[in-house]
Coordinates of C-alpha atoms and ligand atoms in Angstrom, one line a residue:
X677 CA -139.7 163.0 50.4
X678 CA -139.1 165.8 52.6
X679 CA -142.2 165.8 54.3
X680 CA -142.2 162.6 55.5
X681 CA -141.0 163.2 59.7
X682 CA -143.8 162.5 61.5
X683 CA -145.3 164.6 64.6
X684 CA -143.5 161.8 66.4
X685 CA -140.0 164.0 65.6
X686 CA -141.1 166.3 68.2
X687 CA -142.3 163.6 70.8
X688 CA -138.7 163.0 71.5
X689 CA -137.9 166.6 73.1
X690 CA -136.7 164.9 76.6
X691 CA -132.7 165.0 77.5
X692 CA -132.7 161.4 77.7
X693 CA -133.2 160.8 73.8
X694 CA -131.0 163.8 72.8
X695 CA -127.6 162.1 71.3
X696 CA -128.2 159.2 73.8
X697 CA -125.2 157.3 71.6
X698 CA -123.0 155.9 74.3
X699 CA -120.3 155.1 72.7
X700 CA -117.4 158.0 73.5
X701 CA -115.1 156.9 71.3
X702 CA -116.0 159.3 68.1
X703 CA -114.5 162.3 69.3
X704 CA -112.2 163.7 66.8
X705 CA -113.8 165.5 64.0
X706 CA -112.6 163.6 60.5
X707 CA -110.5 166.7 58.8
X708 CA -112.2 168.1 56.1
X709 CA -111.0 168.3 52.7
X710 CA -113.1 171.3 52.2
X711 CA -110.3 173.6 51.1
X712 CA -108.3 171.2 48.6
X713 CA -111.3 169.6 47.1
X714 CA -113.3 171.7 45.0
X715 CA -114.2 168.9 42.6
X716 CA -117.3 167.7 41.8
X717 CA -120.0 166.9 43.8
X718 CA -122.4 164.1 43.4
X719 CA -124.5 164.0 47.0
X720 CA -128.0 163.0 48.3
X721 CA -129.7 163.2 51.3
X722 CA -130.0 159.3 53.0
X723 CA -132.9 159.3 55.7
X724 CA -132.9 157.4 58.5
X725 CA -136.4 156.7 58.4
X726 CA -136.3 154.6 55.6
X727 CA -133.3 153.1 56.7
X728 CA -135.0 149.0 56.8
X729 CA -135.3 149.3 53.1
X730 CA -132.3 151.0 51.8
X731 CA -130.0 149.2 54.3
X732 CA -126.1 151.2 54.1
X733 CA -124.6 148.1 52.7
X734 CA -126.7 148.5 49.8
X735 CA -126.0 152.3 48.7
X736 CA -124.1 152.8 45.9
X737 CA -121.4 154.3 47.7
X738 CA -118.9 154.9 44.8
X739 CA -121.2 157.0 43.0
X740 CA -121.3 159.9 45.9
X741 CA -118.9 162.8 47.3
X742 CA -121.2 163.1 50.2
X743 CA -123.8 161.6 51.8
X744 CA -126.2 163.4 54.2
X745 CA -128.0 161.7 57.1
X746 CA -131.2 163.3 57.6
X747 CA -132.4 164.7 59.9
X748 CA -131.4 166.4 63.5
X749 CA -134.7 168.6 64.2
X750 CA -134.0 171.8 66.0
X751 CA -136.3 172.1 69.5
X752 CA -137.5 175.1 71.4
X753 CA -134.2 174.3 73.4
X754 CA -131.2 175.7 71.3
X755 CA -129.0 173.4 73.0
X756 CA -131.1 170.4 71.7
X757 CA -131.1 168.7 68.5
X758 CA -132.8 165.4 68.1
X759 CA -132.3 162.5 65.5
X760 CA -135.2 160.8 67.3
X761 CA -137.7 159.8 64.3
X762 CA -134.1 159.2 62.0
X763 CA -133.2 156.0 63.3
X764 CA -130.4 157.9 65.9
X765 CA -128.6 154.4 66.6
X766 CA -127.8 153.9 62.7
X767 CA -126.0 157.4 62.6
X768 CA -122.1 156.0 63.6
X769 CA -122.5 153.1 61.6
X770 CA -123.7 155.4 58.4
X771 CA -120.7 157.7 59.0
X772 CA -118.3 154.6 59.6
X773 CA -119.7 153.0 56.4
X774 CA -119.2 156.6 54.2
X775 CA -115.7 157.5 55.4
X776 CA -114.8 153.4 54.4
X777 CA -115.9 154.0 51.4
X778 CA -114.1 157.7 50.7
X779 CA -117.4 160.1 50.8
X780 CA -117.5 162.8 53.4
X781 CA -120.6 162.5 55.9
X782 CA -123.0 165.5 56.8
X783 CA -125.8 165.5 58.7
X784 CA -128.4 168.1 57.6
X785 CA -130.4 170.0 60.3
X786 CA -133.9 171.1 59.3
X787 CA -136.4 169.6 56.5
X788 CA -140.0 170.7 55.7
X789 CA -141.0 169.7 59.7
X790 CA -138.1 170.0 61.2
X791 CA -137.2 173.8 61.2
X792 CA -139.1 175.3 63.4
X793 CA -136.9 176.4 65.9
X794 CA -134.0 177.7 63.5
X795 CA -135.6 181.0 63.6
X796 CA -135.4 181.3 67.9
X797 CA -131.8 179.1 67.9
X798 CA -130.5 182.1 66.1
X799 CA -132.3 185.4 67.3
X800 CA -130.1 186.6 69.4
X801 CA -125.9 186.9 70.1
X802 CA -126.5 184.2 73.4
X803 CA -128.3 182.0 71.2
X804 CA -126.2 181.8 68.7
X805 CA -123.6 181.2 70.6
X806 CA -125.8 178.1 71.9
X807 CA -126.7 177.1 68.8
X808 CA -122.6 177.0 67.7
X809 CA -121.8 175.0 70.3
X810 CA -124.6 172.3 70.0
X811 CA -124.1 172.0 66.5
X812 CA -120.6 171.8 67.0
X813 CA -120.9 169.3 69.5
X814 CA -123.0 167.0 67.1
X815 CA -120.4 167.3 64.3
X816 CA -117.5 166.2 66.9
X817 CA -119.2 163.7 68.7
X818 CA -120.4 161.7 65.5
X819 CA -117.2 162.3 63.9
X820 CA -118.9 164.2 60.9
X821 CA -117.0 165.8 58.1
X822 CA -119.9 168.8 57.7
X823 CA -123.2 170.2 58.3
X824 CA -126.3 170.7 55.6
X825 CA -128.5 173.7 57.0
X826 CA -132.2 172.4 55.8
X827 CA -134.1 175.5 57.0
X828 CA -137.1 175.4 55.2
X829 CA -137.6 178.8 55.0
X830 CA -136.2 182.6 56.9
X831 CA -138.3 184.3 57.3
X832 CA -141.2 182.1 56.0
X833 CA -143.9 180.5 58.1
X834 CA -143.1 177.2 55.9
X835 CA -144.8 174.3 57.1
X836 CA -147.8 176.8 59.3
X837 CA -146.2 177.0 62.5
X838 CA -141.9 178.0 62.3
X839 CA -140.5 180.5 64.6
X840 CA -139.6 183.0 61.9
X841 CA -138.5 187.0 62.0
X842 CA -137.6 189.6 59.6
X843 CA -134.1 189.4 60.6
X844 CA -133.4 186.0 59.9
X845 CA -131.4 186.1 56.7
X846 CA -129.1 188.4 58.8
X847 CA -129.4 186.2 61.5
X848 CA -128.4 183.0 60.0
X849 CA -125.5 184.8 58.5
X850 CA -123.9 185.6 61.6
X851 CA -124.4 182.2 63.3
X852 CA -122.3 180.8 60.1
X853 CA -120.2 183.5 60.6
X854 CA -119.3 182.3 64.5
X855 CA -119.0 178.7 63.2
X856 CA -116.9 179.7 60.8
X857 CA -114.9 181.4 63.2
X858 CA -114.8 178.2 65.8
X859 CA -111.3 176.3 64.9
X860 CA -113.8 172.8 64.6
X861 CA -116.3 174.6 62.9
X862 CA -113.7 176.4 60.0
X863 CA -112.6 172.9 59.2
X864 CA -116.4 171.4 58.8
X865 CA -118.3 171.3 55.1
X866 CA -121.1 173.8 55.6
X867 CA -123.9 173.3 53.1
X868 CA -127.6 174.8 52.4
X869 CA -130.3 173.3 51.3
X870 CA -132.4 176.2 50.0
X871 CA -135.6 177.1 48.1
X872 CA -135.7 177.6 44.5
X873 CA -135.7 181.7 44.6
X874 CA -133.1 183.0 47.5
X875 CA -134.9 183.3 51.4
X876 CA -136.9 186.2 52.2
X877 CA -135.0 189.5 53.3
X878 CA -136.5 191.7 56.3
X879 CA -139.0 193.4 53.6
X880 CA -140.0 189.8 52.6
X881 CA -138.8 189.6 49.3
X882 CA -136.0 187.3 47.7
X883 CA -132.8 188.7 48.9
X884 CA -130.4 190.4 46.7
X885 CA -127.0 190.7 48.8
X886 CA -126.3 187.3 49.8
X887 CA -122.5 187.4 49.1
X888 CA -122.0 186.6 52.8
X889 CA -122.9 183.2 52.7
X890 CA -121.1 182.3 49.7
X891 CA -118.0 183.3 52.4
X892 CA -119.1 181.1 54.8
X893 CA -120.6 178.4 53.5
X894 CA -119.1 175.7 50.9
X895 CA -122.1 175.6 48.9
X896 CA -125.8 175.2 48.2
X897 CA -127.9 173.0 46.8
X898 CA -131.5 174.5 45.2
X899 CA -133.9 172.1 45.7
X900 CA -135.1 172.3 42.5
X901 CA -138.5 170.2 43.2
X902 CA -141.8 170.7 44.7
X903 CA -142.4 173.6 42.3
X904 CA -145.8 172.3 41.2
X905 CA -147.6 169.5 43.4
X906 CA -151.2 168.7 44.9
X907 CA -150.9 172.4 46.5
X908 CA -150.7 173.7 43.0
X909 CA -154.2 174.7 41.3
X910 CA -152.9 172.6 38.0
X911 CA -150.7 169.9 38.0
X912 CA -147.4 170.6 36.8
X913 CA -143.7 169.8 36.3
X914 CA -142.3 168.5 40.0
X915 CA -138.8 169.6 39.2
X916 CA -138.8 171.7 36.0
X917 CA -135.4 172.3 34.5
X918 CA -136.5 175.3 32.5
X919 CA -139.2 177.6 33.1
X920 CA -138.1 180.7 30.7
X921 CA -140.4 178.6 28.0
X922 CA -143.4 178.5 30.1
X923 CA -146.6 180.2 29.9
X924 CA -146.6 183.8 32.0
X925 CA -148.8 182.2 34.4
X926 CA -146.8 178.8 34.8
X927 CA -143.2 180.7 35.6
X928 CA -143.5 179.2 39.2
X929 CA -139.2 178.6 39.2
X930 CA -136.8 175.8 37.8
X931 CA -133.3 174.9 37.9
X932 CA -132.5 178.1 34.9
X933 CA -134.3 180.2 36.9
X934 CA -133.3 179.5 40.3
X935 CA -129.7 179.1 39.1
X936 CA -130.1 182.3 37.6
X937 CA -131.3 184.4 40.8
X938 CA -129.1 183.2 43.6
X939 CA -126.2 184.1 41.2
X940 CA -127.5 187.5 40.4
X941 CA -127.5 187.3 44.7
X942 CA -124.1 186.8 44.9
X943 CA -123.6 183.2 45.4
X944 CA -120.4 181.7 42.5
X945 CA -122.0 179.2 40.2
X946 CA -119.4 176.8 41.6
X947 CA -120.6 177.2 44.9
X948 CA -124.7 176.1 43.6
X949 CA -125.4 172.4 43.7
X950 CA -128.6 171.7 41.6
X951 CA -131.2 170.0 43.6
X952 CA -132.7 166.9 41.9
X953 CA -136.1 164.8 42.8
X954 CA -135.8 161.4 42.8
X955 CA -139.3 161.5 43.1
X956 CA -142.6 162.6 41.4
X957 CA -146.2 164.2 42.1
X958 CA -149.5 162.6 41.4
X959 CA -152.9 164.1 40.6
X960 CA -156.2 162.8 39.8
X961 CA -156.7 164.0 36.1
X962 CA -159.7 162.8 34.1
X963 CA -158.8 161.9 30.6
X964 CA -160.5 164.9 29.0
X965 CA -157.6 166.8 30.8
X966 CA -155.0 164.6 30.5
X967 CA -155.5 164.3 26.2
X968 CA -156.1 167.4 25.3
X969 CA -155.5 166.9 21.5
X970 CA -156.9 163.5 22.2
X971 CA -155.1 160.3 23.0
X972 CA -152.3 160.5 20.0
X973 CA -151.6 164.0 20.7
X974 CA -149.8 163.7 24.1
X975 CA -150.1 164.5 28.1
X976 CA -150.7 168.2 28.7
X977 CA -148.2 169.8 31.1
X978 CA -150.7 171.5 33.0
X979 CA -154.0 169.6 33.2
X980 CA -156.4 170.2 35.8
X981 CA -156.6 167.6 38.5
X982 CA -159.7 167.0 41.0
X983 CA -157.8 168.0 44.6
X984 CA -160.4 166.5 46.5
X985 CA -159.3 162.8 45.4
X986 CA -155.5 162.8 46.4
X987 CA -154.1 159.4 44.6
X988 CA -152.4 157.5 47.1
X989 CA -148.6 157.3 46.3
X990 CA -146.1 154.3 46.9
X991 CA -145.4 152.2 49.8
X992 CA -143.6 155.0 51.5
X993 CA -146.3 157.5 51.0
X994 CA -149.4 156.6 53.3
X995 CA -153.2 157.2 54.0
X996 CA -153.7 158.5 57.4
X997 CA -150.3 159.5 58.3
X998 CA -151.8 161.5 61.4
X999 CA -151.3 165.4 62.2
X1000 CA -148.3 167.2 60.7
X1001 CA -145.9 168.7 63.4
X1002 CA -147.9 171.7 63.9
X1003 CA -150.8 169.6 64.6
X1004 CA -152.8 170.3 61.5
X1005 CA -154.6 167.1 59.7
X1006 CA -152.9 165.9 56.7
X1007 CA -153.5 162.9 54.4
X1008 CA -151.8 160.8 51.3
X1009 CA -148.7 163.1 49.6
X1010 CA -149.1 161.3 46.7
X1011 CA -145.7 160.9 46.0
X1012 CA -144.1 157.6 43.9
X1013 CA -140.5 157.3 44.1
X1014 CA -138.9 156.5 40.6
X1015 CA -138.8 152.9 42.0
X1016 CA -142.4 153.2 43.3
X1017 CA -143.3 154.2 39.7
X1018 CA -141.8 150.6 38.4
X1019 CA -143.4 148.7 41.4
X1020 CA -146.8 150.8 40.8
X1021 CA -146.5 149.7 37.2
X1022 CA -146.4 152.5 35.6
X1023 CA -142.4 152.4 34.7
X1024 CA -140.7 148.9 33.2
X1025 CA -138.2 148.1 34.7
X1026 CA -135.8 149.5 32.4
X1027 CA -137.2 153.0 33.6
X1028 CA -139.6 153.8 30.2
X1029 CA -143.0 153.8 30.5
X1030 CA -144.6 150.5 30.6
X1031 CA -147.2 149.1 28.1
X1032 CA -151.0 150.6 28.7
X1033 CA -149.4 153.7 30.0
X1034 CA -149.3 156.8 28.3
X1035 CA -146.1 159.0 28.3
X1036 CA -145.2 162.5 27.3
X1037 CA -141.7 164.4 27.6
X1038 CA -142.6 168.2 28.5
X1039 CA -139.7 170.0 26.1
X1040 CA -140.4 173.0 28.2
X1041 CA -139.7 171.7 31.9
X1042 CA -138.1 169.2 30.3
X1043 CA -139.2 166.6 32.7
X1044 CA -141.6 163.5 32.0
X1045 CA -144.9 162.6 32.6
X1046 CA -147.3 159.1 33.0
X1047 CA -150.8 158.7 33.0
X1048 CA -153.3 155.2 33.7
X1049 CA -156.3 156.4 32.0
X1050 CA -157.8 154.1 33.5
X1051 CA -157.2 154.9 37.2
X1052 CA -156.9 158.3 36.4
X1053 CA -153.4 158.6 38.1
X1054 CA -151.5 161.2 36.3
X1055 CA -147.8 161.9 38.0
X1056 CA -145.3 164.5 37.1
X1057 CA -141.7 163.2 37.9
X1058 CA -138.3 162.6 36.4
X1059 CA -136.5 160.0 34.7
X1060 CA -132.9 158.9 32.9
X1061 CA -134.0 161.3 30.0
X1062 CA -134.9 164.6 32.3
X1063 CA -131.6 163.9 35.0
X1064 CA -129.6 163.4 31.5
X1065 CA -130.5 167.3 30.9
X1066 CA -130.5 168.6 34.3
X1067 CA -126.6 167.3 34.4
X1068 CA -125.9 168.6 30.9
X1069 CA -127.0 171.6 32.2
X1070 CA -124.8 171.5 35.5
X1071 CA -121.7 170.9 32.8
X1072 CA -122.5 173.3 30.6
X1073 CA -123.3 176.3 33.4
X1074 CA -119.9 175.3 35.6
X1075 CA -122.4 174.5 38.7
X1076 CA -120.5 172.2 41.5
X1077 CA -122.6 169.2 40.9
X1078 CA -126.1 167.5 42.0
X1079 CA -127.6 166.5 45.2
X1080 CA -130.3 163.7 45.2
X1081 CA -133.4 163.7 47.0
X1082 CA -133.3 161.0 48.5
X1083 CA -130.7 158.1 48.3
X1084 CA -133.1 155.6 48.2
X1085 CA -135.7 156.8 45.5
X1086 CA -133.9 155.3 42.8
X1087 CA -134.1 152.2 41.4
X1088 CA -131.5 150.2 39.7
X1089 CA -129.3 153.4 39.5
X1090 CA -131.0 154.4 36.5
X1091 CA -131.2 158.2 37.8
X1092 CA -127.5 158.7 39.2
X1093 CA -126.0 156.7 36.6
X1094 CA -127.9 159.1 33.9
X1095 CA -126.8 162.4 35.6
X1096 CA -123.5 161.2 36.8
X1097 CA -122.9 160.6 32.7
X1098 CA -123.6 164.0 31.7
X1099 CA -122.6 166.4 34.1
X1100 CA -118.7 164.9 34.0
X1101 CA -118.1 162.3 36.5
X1102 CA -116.2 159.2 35.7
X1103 CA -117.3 155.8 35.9
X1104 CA -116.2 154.6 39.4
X1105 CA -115.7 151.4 37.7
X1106 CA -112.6 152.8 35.7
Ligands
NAG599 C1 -129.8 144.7 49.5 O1 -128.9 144.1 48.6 C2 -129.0 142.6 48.6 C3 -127.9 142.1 47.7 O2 -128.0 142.6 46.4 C4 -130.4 142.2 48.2 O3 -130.4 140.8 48.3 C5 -131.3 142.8 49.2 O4 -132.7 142.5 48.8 C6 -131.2 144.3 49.2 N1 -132.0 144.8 50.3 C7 -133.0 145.7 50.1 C8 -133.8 146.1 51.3 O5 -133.1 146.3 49.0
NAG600 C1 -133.4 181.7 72.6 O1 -133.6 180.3 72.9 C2 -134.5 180.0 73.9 C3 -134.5 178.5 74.1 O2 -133.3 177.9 74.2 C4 -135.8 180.5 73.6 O3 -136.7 180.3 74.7 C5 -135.7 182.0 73.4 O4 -137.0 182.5 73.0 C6 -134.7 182.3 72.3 N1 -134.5 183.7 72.1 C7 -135.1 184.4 71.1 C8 -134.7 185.8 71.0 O5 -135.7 183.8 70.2
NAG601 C1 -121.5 165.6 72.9 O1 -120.6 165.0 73.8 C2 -120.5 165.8 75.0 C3 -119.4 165.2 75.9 O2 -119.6 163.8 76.0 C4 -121.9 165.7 75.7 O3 -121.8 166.5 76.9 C5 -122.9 166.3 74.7 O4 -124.2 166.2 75.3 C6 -122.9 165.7 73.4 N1 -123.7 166.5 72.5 C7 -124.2 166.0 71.5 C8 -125.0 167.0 70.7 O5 -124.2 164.9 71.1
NAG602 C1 -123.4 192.7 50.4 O1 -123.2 192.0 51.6 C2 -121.8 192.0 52.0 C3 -121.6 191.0 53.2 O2 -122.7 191.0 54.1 C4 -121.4 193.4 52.4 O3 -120.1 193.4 52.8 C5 -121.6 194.3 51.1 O4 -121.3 195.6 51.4 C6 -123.0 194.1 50.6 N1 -123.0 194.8 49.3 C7 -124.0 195.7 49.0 C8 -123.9 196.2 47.6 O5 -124.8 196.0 49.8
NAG603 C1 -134.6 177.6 28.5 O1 -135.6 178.1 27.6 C2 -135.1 179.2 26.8 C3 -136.3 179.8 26.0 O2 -136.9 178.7 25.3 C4 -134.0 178.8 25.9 O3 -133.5 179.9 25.2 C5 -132.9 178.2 26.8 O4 -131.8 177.7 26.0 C6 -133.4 177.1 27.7 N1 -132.3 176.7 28.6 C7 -132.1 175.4 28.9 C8 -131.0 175.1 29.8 O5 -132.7 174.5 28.4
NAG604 C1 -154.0 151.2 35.5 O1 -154.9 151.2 36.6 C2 -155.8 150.2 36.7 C3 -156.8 150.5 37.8 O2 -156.1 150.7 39.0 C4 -155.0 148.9 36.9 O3 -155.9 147.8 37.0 C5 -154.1 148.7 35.8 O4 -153.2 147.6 36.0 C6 -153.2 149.9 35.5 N1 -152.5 149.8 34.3 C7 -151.2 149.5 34.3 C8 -150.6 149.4 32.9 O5 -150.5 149.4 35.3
NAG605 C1 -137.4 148.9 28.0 O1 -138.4 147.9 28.2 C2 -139.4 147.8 27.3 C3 -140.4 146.8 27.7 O2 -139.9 145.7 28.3 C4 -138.8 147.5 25.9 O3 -139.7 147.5 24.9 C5 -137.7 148.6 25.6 O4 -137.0 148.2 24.4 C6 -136.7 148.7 26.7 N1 -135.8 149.8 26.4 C7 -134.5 149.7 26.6 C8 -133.8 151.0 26.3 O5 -134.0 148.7 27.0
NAG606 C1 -118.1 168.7 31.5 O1 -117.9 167.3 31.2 C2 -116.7 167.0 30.6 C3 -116.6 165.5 30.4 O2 -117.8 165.1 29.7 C4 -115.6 167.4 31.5 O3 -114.3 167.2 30.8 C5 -115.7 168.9 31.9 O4 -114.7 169.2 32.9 C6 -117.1 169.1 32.5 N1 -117.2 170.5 32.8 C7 -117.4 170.9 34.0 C8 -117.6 172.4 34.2 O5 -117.5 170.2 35.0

């Protein structure tokens, strides 16, 4: 998930690894479509570290608008971005592979440990300037139809260690603002990927004015996920379409919600993509927790969880993954991608929950849970069912469409056929 760059992302700060693509051919910028093409838009994020096993040939090409490589990493240097730990050679070939097939390529600047340097790239009018011009330069040189601003969060400390001020809301609004106003940067899809409740103002709250971005930018997607995890002192719904049903002390955001408060902010509902988690959360959770009506009477949505035993998740999670970027020990995420879940067992692979496992839809957060009693390994995730209603619910509110983290959590299409059906899309097969 987003986590997963390693400290190795910032290894890689040296000129010589910065865009080292030699090939000069890629110069023109593709012409976006972004002011004819208002349709629908069925995206995820496609990582370049997991590149070996979700090869480009083997993406499911027709069912996207846009693909997004991730991800460039900003650096103390605001006229360096590096794709270093994202599999940098594979970009071209990814955006050759995504214009053959009709679907505009982005690359997306920022994730969870790659962000903290958006706060410094855009503190100041030289800066910004800077920043333009190397972001700019990215999108030309790699022939990219657009640009997905990951910057996890203004004015937030995020991951421990981001450069961060009150001003950056304001900040980031007038770097767009001088892209925009570049004659490449007015024709490139600008996208953000944001939190669930709109970024901090200068006082530190949610914003409330953020009608500016919806000027600049094409649109954003709310990642809608990571509202409860391992952090969280229960376990909980990973990526809960509704909160408004939940208990006053479980209101911790969801796709209602979140929808609801960067609209209120100013941002059209057909400029909000809804974020969706291809991907779940798992917590140790003894049975008394798990069955608290006993074993016939379901999964509780909010069991207790013992932190101190984090269940190792799927092959792409791992045990000892080494310091996080700001040099602070971390261990197992825990995560199991909806394919990890049918490798792990704990999903048939028809996507319902295999024999010996115990299953439970939560009709609040509408979103599923699994539980081995027997290992103890509860996880929180989504499935056909819960992407079903998170698409009706992007048909029914008039949002722009979905994004999918990531590209390859998925197994079998299960999850973007599901939400592709219900939020309006046609089959690609007709
Ligand atoms: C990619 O698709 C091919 C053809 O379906 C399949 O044989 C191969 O195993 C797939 N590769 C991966 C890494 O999933
Ligand atoms: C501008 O960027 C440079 C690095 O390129 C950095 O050293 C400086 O602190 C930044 N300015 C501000 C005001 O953050
Ligand atoms: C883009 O290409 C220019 C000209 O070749 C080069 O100077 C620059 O370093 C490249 N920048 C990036 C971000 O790839
Ligand atoms: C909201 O922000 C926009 C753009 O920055 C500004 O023009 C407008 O005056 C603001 N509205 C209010 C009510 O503050
Ligand atoms: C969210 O929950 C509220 C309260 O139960 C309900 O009225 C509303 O219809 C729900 N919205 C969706 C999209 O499920
Ligand atoms: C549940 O976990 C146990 C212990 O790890 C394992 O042996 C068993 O196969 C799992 N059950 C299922 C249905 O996968
Ligand atoms: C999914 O697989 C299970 C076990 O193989 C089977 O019982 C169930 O009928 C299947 N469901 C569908 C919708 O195919
Ligand atoms: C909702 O889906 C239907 C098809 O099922 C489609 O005709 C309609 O345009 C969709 N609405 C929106 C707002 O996309």
């Amino acid at each position: 998930m987003k986590y997963a760059l390693s400290f190795g992302a910032l290894l890689g700060l040296g000129a010589s690894i910065v865009f080292a693509y030699p090939s000069p051919h890629h110069r023109h910028v593709a012409q976006s479509l972004r002011r004819d093409s208002p349709g629908l838009v069925a995206a995820s994020w496609y990582t370049g570290w997991h590149a070996d096993d979700v090869p480009l040939a083997n993406v499911s090409w027709s069912k996207y608008t846009h693909m997004t490589y991730s991800f460039a990493v900003t650096s103390p240097d605001v006229t360096t971005l590096t794709l270093a730990d994202s599999d940098l050679a594979l970009l071209p070939e990814f955006v050759s592979t995504a214009h053959a097939n009709n679907v505009k390529a982005l690359v997306s600047i920022g994730g969870w440990t790659g962000g903290l340097y958006y706060s410094s790239s855009v503190a100041d009018d030289t800066n910004r300037t800077a920043f333009v011009k190397t972001v700019i330069d990215m999108a030309t040189n790699f022939s990219l139809d657009g640009i997905d601003f990951d910057w996890e969060y203004p004015n937030n400390i995020g991951i421990g260690c981001n450069t961060m001020s009150p001003n950056d809301v304001d900040n980031f609004l007038s770097f767009l603002q001088e892209l925009r106003a570049d004659p490449v940067g007015s024709q490139l899809f600008l996208t953000a990927a944001t939190p669930v409740f709109p970024w901090n103002d200068a006082t530190g709250n949610p914003a409330t004015n953020l009608t500016g971005f919806a000027d600049v930018l094409d649109y954003i997607a709310i990642m809608n996920y990571d509202i409860w995890g391992p952090w969280s002192t229960t376990a909980g719904p990973n990526a809960p379409l509704n909160d408004t049903c939940a208990s006053s002390g479980s209101k911790d955001g969801s796709a209602v919600s979140g929808v609801q408060a960067w609209n209120a902010a100013g941002i059209p509902l057909n400029q909000i993509v809804l974020g969706v988690a291809g991907y779940g959360h798992s917590f140790d959770v003894a049975s008394s927790a798990a069955f608290p009506n006993g074993e016939d009477g379901g999964l509780a949505s909010h069991p207790s969880f013992n932190a101190a035993d984090q269940p190792l998740g799927d092959a792409w999670d791992s045990a000892n993954p080494g310091p996080d970027v700001c040099g602070n020990p971390q261990g197992a995420e825990g995560d199991f991608d909806f394919w990890g879940l049918v490798v792990g067992g704990f999903l048939t692979d028809n996507g319902t929950a295999a024999p010996g496992i115990a299953y439970s839809f939560d009709e609040c957060s509408q979103t599923p849970y699994v539980y081995n009693a027997t290992s103890q390994v509860f996880v929180a995730y989504d499935d056909a069912q819960s992407f079903a209603a998170k698409g009706a619910f992007i048909n029914t509110t008039g949002l722009r469409g979905f994004a999918m983290w990531e590209t390859g959590s998925d197994f079998d299409d299960i999850l973007i056929d599901s939400i592709r059906g219900s939020a309006g899309f046609e089959d690609p097969e007709c």
